Every structure is written in structure tokens, then in C-alpha cells.
mmCIF file of C-alpha atoms in Angstrom:
data_model
loop_
_atom_site.group_PDB
_atom_site.id
_atom_site.type_symbol
_atom_site.label_atom_id
_atom_site.label_comp_id
_atom_site.label_asym_id
_atom_site.label_seq_id
_atom_site.Cartn_x
_atom_site.Cartn_y
_atom_site.Cartn_z
ATOM 1 C CA MET Z 1052 17.328 -18.719 5.713
ATOM 2 C CA GLY Z 1053 15.648 -15.906 4.247
ATOM 3 C CA ARG Z 1054 15.201 -14.678 0.357
ATOM 4 C CA LEU Z 1055 18.220 -14.618 -1.724
ATOM 5 C CA TYR Z 1056 18.950 -10.754 -2.889
ATOM 6 C CA SER Z 1057 21.362 -9.050 -4.966
ATOM 7 C CA TYR Z 1058 23.389 -6.119 -2.940
ATOM 8 C CA PHE Z 1059 25.175 -3.380 -4.278
ATOM 9 C CA GLN Z 1060 25.992 0.068 -3.010
ATOM 10 C CA PRO Z 1061 25.093 3.317 -5.116
ATOM 11 C CA LYS Z 1062 27.706 5.853 -5.729
ATOM 12 C CA GLU Z 1063 26.459 8.460 -3.671
ATOM 13 C CA ASP Z 1064 28.392 9.779 -0.534
ATOM 14 C CA GLN Z 1065 27.491 6.881 2.205
ATOM 15 C CA ARG Z 1066 27.610 9.618 4.660
ATOM 16 C CA ARG Z 1067 25.063 11.762 3.363
ATOM 17 C CA TYR Z 1068 22.284 9.272 2.223
ATOM 18 C CA ARG Z 1069 23.148 6.228 3.822
ATOM 19 C CA TYR Z 1070 21.682 3.949 1.544
ATOM 20 C CA ARG Z 1071 21.603 0.125 0.502
ATOM 21 C CA PHE Z 1072 19.924 -1.469 -2.216
ATOM 22 C CA LEU Z 1073 18.746 -4.893 -2.855
ATOM 23 C CA LEU Z 1074 17.517 -6.582 -6.025
ATOM 24 C CA PRO Z 1075 15.252 -10.082 -5.075
ATOM 25 C CA PHE Z 1076 16.921 -12.868 -6.776
ATOM 26 C CA ARG Z 1077 14.068 -13.525 -8.109
ATOM 27 C CA SER Z 1078 14.774 -10.960 -10.847
ATOM 28 C CA PRO Z 1079 16.506 -12.267 -13.299
ATOM 29 C CA SER Z 1080 16.604 -9.988 -15.554
ATOM 30 C CA ALA Z 1081 17.994 -7.779 -13.183
ATOM 31 C CA ARG Z 1082 20.118 -9.333 -12.108
ATOM 32 C CA ARG Z 1083 21.643 -10.125 -15.486
ATOM 33 C CA ALA Z 1084 22.188 -6.866 -16.170
ATOM 34 C CA SER Z 1085 23.699 -5.988 -12.598
ATOM 35 C CA HIS Z 1086 25.939 -8.698 -12.512
ATOM 36 C CA LEU Z 1087 26.123 -8.682 -8.727
ATOM 37 C CA PRO Z 1088 26.680 -10.722 -6.216
ATOM 38 C CA LEU Z 1089 24.149 -12.160 -3.513
ATOM 39 C CA LEU Z 1090 23.837 -11.922 0.060
ATOM 40 C CA ALA Z 1091 21.529 -13.940 2.052
ATOM 41 C CA LEU Z 1092 18.311 -11.695 3.876
ATOM 42 C CA THR Z 1093 18.212 -14.265 6.572
ATOM 43 C CA ASP Z 1094 15.812 -14.801 9.261
ATOM 44 C CA GLU Z 1095 17.396 -12.365 12.060
ATOM 45 C CA LEU Z 1096 18.504 -10.104 9.735
ATOM 46 C CA ALA Z 1097 15.151 -9.301 8.714
ATOM 47 C CA PRO Z 1098 13.282 -8.213 11.917
ATOM 48 C CA HIS Z 1099 15.869 -5.189 11.781
ATOM 49 C CA ILE Z 1100 14.632 -3.727 8.582
ATOM 50 C CA CYS Z 1101 12.031 -1.453 7.273
ATOM 51 C CA LEU Z 1102 11.369 -1.143 4.070
ATOM 52 C CA ILE Z 1103 10.537 2.576 2.692
ATOM 53 C CA ASN Z 1104 10.857 1.926 -0.982
ATOM 54 C CA ALA Z 1105 9.852 -1.734 -2.811
ATOM 55 C CA ASP Z 1106 8.178 -2.538 -6.450
ATOM 56 C CA SER Z 1107 7.579 -6.029 -6.772
ATOM 57 C CA SER Z 1108 7.106 -5.225 -10.639
ATOM 58 C CA LEU Z 1109 10.401 -3.765 -11.014
ATOM 59 C CA GLY Z 1110 11.939 -5.798 -8.679
ATOM 60 C CA TYR Z 1111 13.896 -3.329 -6.305
ATOM 61 C CA ILE Z 1112 13.937 -2.568 -2.621
ATOM 62 C CA VAL Z 1113 15.481 0.500 -1.239
ATOM 63 C CA ILE Z 1114 16.361 0.386 2.544
ATOM 64 C CA GLN Z 1115 18.151 3.034 4.332
ATOM 65 C CA ARG Z 1116 20.456 2.871 6.949
ATOM 66 C CA LEU Z 1117 20.216 5.190 9.844
ATOM 67 C CA ASN Z 1118 22.326 5.738 12.893
ATOM 68 C CA GLY Z 1119 23.271 2.107 12.768
ATOM 69 C CA GLN Z 1120 20.099 0.782 12.119
ATOM 70 C CA MET Z 1121 17.317 0.304 9.687
ATOM 71 C CA GLY Z 1122 14.520 2.632 9.664
ATOM 72 C CA VAL Z 1123 11.591 4.225 8.174
ATOM 73 C CA ASN Z 1124 8.902 2.692 6.477
ATOM 74 C CA MET Z 1125 8.284 2.671 2.562
ATOM 75 C CA SER Z 1126 6.936 -0.040 0.311
ATOM 76 C CA GLU Z 1127 4.771 -0.728 -2.879
ATOM 77 C CA SER Z 1128 2.667 -3.626 -0.600
ATOM 78 C CA GLU Z 1129 1.397 -0.247 0.897
ATOM 79 C CA LEU Z 1130 2.509 -0.711 4.277
ATOM 80 C CA SER Z 1131 1.215 2.275 6.999
ATOM 81 C CA LEU Z 1132 3.161 4.385 9.187
ATOM 82 C CA THR Z 1133 2.888 2.187 11.518
ATOM 83 C CA GLY Z 1134 4.327 -0.746 9.734
ATOM 84 C CA GLU Z 1135 1.136 -2.414 8.700
ATOM 85 C CA GLN Z 1136 -0.921 -3.149 5.632
ATOM 86 C CA VAL Z 1137 -2.961 -0.359 4.572
ATOM 87 C CA ASP Z 1138 -6.715 -1.097 2.994
ATOM 88 C CA LEU Z 1139 -6.647 1.972 1.022
ATOM 89 C CA SER Z 1140 -10.431 1.110 0.313
ATOM 90 C CA LYS Z 1141 -11.320 1.728 3.812
ATOM 91 C CA TYR Z 1142 -11.310 5.395 3.236
ATOM 92 C CA ILE Z 1143 -13.373 5.394 0.245
ATOM 93 C CA GLU Z 1144 -17.328 6.358 -0.548
ATOM 94 C CA ASP Z 1145 -18.458 4.830 -3.137
ATOM 95 C CA ALA Z 1146 -21.691 7.000 -3.638
ATOM 96 C CA GLY Z 1147 -22.642 4.723 -7.001
ATOM 97 C CA GLY Z 1148 -20.410 6.381 -9.461
ATOM 98 C CA ILE Z 1149 -18.542 8.781 -7.808
ATOM 99 C CA HIS Z 1150 -16.210 7.809 -5.208
ATOM 100 C CA GLY Z 1151 -14.939 10.365 -2.435
ATOM 101 C CA LEU Z 1152 -12.505 10.585 0.495
ATOM 102 C CA ARG Z 1153 -13.087 12.480 3.163
ATOM 103 C CA ASP Z 1154 -9.344 11.837 5.512
ATOM 104 C CA VAL Z 1155 -6.890 13.436 3.863
ATOM 105 C CA ASP Z 1156 -4.068 12.627 6.318
ATOM 106 C CA SER Z 1157 -0.939 10.591 6.150
ATOM 107 C CA VAL Z 1158 -1.685 6.684 6.365
ATOM 108 C CA ARG Z 1159 1.092 5.217 4.199
ATOM 109 C CA GLY Z 1160 4.851 6.581 2.518
ATOM 110 C CA TRP Z 1161 7.046 6.379 0.004
ATOM 111 C CA ASN Z 1162 10.585 7.277 -0.605
ATOM 112 C CA ASN Z 1163 10.667 9.128 2.217
ATOM 113 C CA ILE Z 1164 7.401 10.782 1.416
ATOM 114 C CA GLU Z 1165 4.426 10.483 3.333
ATOM 115 C CA TYR Z 1166 1.067 10.337 2.013
ATOM 116 C CA GLY Z 1167 -3.231 10.529 2.406
ATOM 117 C CA ALA Z 1168 -4.841 7.357 1.158
ATOM 118 C CA GLY Z 1169 -5.809 9.437 -2.389
ATOM 119 C CA LEU Z 1170 -7.914 8.301 -4.931
ATOM 120 C CA SER Z 1171 -6.173 5.943 -7.754
ATOM 121 C CA GLY Z 1172 -6.727 2.526 -8.912
ATOM 122 C CA LYS Z 1173 -5.895 1.174 -5.981
ATOM 123 C CA ASN Z 1174 -8.988 2.234 -4.256
ATOM 124 C CA THR Z 1175 -11.613 3.257 -6.745
ATOM 125 C CA PRO Z 1176 -11.841 1.931 -10.721
ATOM 126 C CA SER Z 1177 -9.661 4.531 -12.334
ATOM 127 C CA THR Z 1178 -7.477 3.311 -14.919
ATOM 128 C CA GLY Z 1179 -5.684 6.955 -15.976
ATOM 129 C CA LEU Z 1180 -5.326 9.116 -13.118
ATOM 130 C CA SER Z 1181 -4.108 8.892 -9.332
ATOM 131 C CA MET Z 1182 -4.230 11.802 -6.808
ATOM 132 C CA ASN Z 1183 -3.308 12.090 -3.575
ATOM 133 C CA LYS Z 1184 -1.870 14.552 -0.998
ATOM 134 C CA ALA Z 1185 1.855 14.076 0.429
ATOM 135 C CA PHE Z 1186 3.796 15.587 3.129
ATOM 136 C CA ILE Z 1187 7.611 16.146 3.098
ATOM 137 C CA PRO Z 1188 9.384 16.009 6.538
ATOM 138 C CA PRO Z 1189 11.792 18.766 7.510
ATOM 139 C CA GLY Z 1190 14.949 18.153 5.642
ATOM 140 C CA GLY Z 1191 13.347 15.491 3.760
ATOM 141 C CA ILE Z 1192 14.721 14.282 0.464
ATOM 142 C CA ALA Z 1193 12.896 11.686 -1.877
ATOM 143 C CA LYS Z 1194 15.913 10.687 -3.712
ATOM 144 C CA ALA Z 1195 16.278 10.248 -7.511
ATOM 145 C CA HIS Z 1196 14.260 8.941 -9.539
ATOM 146 C CA ILE Z 1197 12.012 8.906 -12.841
ATOM 147 C CA HIS Z 1198 8.340 9.219 -14.013
ATOM 148 C CA VAL Z 1199 7.927 6.332 -16.774
ATOM 149 C CA ASP Z 1200 5.636 7.711 -19.615
ATOM 150 C CA PHE Z 1201 3.746 9.071 -17.400
ATOM 151 C CA ASP Z 1202 2.792 13.211 -16.410
ATOM 152 C CA VAL Z 1203 2.815 14.542 -12.818
ATOM 153 C CA MET Z 1204 0.937 18.125 -11.602
ATOM 154 C CA ILE Z 1205 1.779 19.455 -8.265
ATOM 155 C CA PHE Z 1206 0.055 22.321 -5.953
ATOM 156 C CA LEU Z 1207 2.692 23.481 -3.567
ATOM 157 C CA LEU Z 1208 0.131 24.468 -0.370
ATOM 158 C CA LYS Z 1209 2.928 24.658 2.248
ATOM 159 C CA GLY Z 1210 6.321 25.103 2.260
ATOM 160 C CA SER Z 1211 9.278 24.949 0.086
ATOM 161 C CA VAL Z 1212 10.886 22.535 -2.028
ATOM 162 C CA ARG Z 1213 13.877 22.300 -4.640
ATOM 163 C CA HIS Z 1214 14.138 20.209 -7.214
ATOM 164 C CA GLU Z 1215 17.855 19.191 -8.348
ATOM 165 C CA PHE Z 1216 16.949 17.630 -11.972
ATOM 166 C CA GLY Z 1217 17.665 16.970 -15.545
ATOM 167 C CA PRO Z 1218 21.260 14.390 -16.297
ATOM 168 C CA GLY Z 1219 22.881 14.548 -13.250
ATOM 169 C CA CYS Z 1220 20.105 16.240 -11.398
ATOM 170 C CA LYS Z 1221 22.926 19.252 -12.329
ATOM 171 C CA LYS Z 1222 19.958 21.773 -12.475
ATOM 172 C CA SER Z 1223 17.870 23.415 -9.923
ATOM 173 C CA VAL Z 1224 14.723 25.045 -9.119
ATOM 174 C CA VAL Z 1225 12.822 26.138 -6.373
ATOM 175 C CA HIS Z 1226 8.726 26.201 -5.464
ATOM 176 C CA SER Z 1227 7.024 27.681 -2.986
ATOM 177 C CA ALA Z 1228 3.435 27.475 -1.529
ATOM 178 C CA GLY Z 1229 0.596 28.925 -3.962
ATOM 179 C CA ASP Z 1230 2.898 27.513 -7.097
ATOM 180 C CA MET Z 1231 1.808 24.750 -9.136
ATOM 181 C CA PHE Z 1232 4.089 23.233 -12.011
ATOM 182 C CA TYR Z 1233 4.575 20.067 -14.095
ATOM 183 C CA ILE Z 1234 7.378 17.165 -14.503
ATOM 184 C CA GLU Z 1235 7.852 16.057 -18.072
ATOM 185 C CA PRO Z 1236 7.745 12.054 -18.309
ATOM 186 C CA GLY Z 1237 11.176 10.667 -18.463
ATOM 187 C CA LEU Z 1238 13.159 13.820 -16.382
ATOM 188 C CA PRO Z 1239 15.455 13.113 -13.285
ATOM 189 C CA HIS Z 1240 14.779 14.371 -10.433
ATOM 190 C CA GLU Z 1241 15.645 14.975 -6.685
ATOM 191 C CA VAL Z 1242 13.596 16.820 -3.629
ATOM 192 C CA PHE Z 1243 14.428 18.721 -1.600
ATOM 193 C CA ASN Z 1244 12.456 19.785 1.465
ATOM 194 C CA CYS Z 1245 13.861 23.458 1.717
ATOM 195 C CA SER Z 1246 13.174 23.641 5.581
ATOM 196 C CA ASP Z 1247 14.993 22.154 8.245
ATOM 197 C CA THR Z 1248 12.036 22.597 10.951
ATOM 198 C CA ASP Z 1249 8.841 22.762 8.829
ATOM 199 C CA TRP Z 1250 6.901 20.321 6.674
ATOM 200 C CA VAL Z 1251 6.185 20.124 2.948
ATOM 201 C CA GLU Z 1252 2.497 19.850 2.024
ATOM 202 C CA ALA Z 1253 1.646 19.353 -1.370
ATOM 203 C CA ILE Z 1254 -1.563 17.992 -4.178
ATOM 204 C CA VAL Z 1255 -0.279 15.261 -6.229
ATOM 205 C CA ALA Z 1256 -1.552 14.725 -9.298
ATOM 206 C CA ARG Z 1257 -0.437 11.689 -11.835
ATOM 207 C CA SER Z 1258 -1.673 10.164 -15.489
ATOM 208 C CA ASP Z 1259 -1.298 6.933 -13.894
ATOM 209 C CA ALA Z 1260 -3.647 5.173 -11.739
ATOM 210 C CA SER Z 1261 -0.508 3.176 -10.208
ATOM 211 C CA GLU Z 1262 0.564 5.924 -8.437
ATOM 212 C CA TRP Z 1263 3.961 5.055 -8.268
ATOM 213 C CA GLN Z 1264 4.778 1.848 -10.062
ATOM 214 C CA ASN Z 1265 6.048 2.765 -13.232
ATOM 215 C CA ILE Z 1266 8.662 5.074 -11.042
ATOM 216 C CA VAL Z 1267 12.151 4.086 -11.385
ATOM 217 C CA PRO Z 1268 15.168 5.286 -8.990
ATOM 218 C CA TYR Z 1269 18.237 7.210 -10.480
ATOM 219 C CA ASP Z 1270 21.399 7.099 -9.983
ATOM 220 C CA ARG Z 1271 22.454 10.955 -10.016
ATOM 221 C CA ASN Z 1272 26.325 10.379 -10.602
ATOM 222 C CA SER Z 1273 25.798 7.998 -13.533
ATOM 223 C CA GLU Z 1274 25.860 11.684 -16.078
#
């Protein structure tokens, strides 16, 4: 028997999003708040899933089902695009107070977005800032979420993205290559690559050295 998880399905159309959410049983406060039944994640089931979004501090894991099988690969434990652990410090050159990153290609993923190693508190002494290059695949969707108490500024290098945002994600705005934009803390938003053929590339800066530790999922049908 593997670890126990509480299980629920979000309100979104499963034919569109095909998501399942799991809350670790070790988070009693989260379980009390959700009043959800338990699901045993057995050793037999575990090989068939791959984390695409997890945060040990917030106590949630999101997995995606594609064509009847679990797929993709994103987790707060820094799984690489091959499913192995990522040592982000190995990408950094420390010249003695100046920490450099020369390889910005994608090596890991989170919430359907691929990222390079980036600069953050995970591989530098930074305590209040992180920066990374992000890659959204054609047709990709970064599921609805909220940045808790930190700012985000983005410089869009390639492609176009549509943000659906605000309560219920009912507003929308499109930005294209060359645009810069700022996302206020606490604003619910979901991000769409506008193209079914081209990747989006962007530089993302956060006033949070932990990158996505303080990001929480948002149910866009809740308002």
C-alpha cells in the first residue's frame, strides 16, 4: 500500500482539462477544509502517474490524465523533463559574489510550462527575487492559479499568450512578442498559448526567491 491521498475532481469540464487533484493525507488542515474521501495510491498505481504540479508546503499535487494514461512531468521537487531530479546549482557559475547562468534552455517543468534552471534562492543566495526563461508548448495552458503576495513581470520574447483573469477568469487580454506586462499579487489567471504550432518563450521575474512555492491553484468556476 502506498501513501494515502484525498481525492476530488474539479468542476471544470473533464473532457477539456482532464485533471485530477490529490491532497496528501499528511496535510490534516487541507483535508479538514475539503471534507474529501481518501484514495490509496498503491505501488501498482504509482508507476502510471507522473507529477506535473506539486507543492510540499501547500500540500497539493496535481496530475494530468491524457488518453487514459498519466503524463507530463511537473513538480516542486524539481523533476527534470526526463523525470530525474534536477540539481539547479550545477548550472551556476559563482565568480565570488556574482552568480552567472549561461544555459537558459528548458530543463524542468511546472504547471504545463517548461523552465530553464533560472536564478532563484534554489541556486543563488537570493532571498527576494527569481528570474527564469519560460517555454509554453503549442496549444499549452498554464492552469488557473494565484500568486500569493509576490509580483511578477514578464517580457514576451516569442509567440502570443492570452490571459483569462479576474474573478472566474472572465476577463481576457492578449500579449505578443515584444510586450512586457505585470501581474498583480492575488489576481486569478489562466495562461493560454494562442498558437497550436509555435512555442511561446518569455523571461519571467518574480519578487519571490522560491519561484512557485507561493502559487496556489484556482477554481475558475468558483465565482
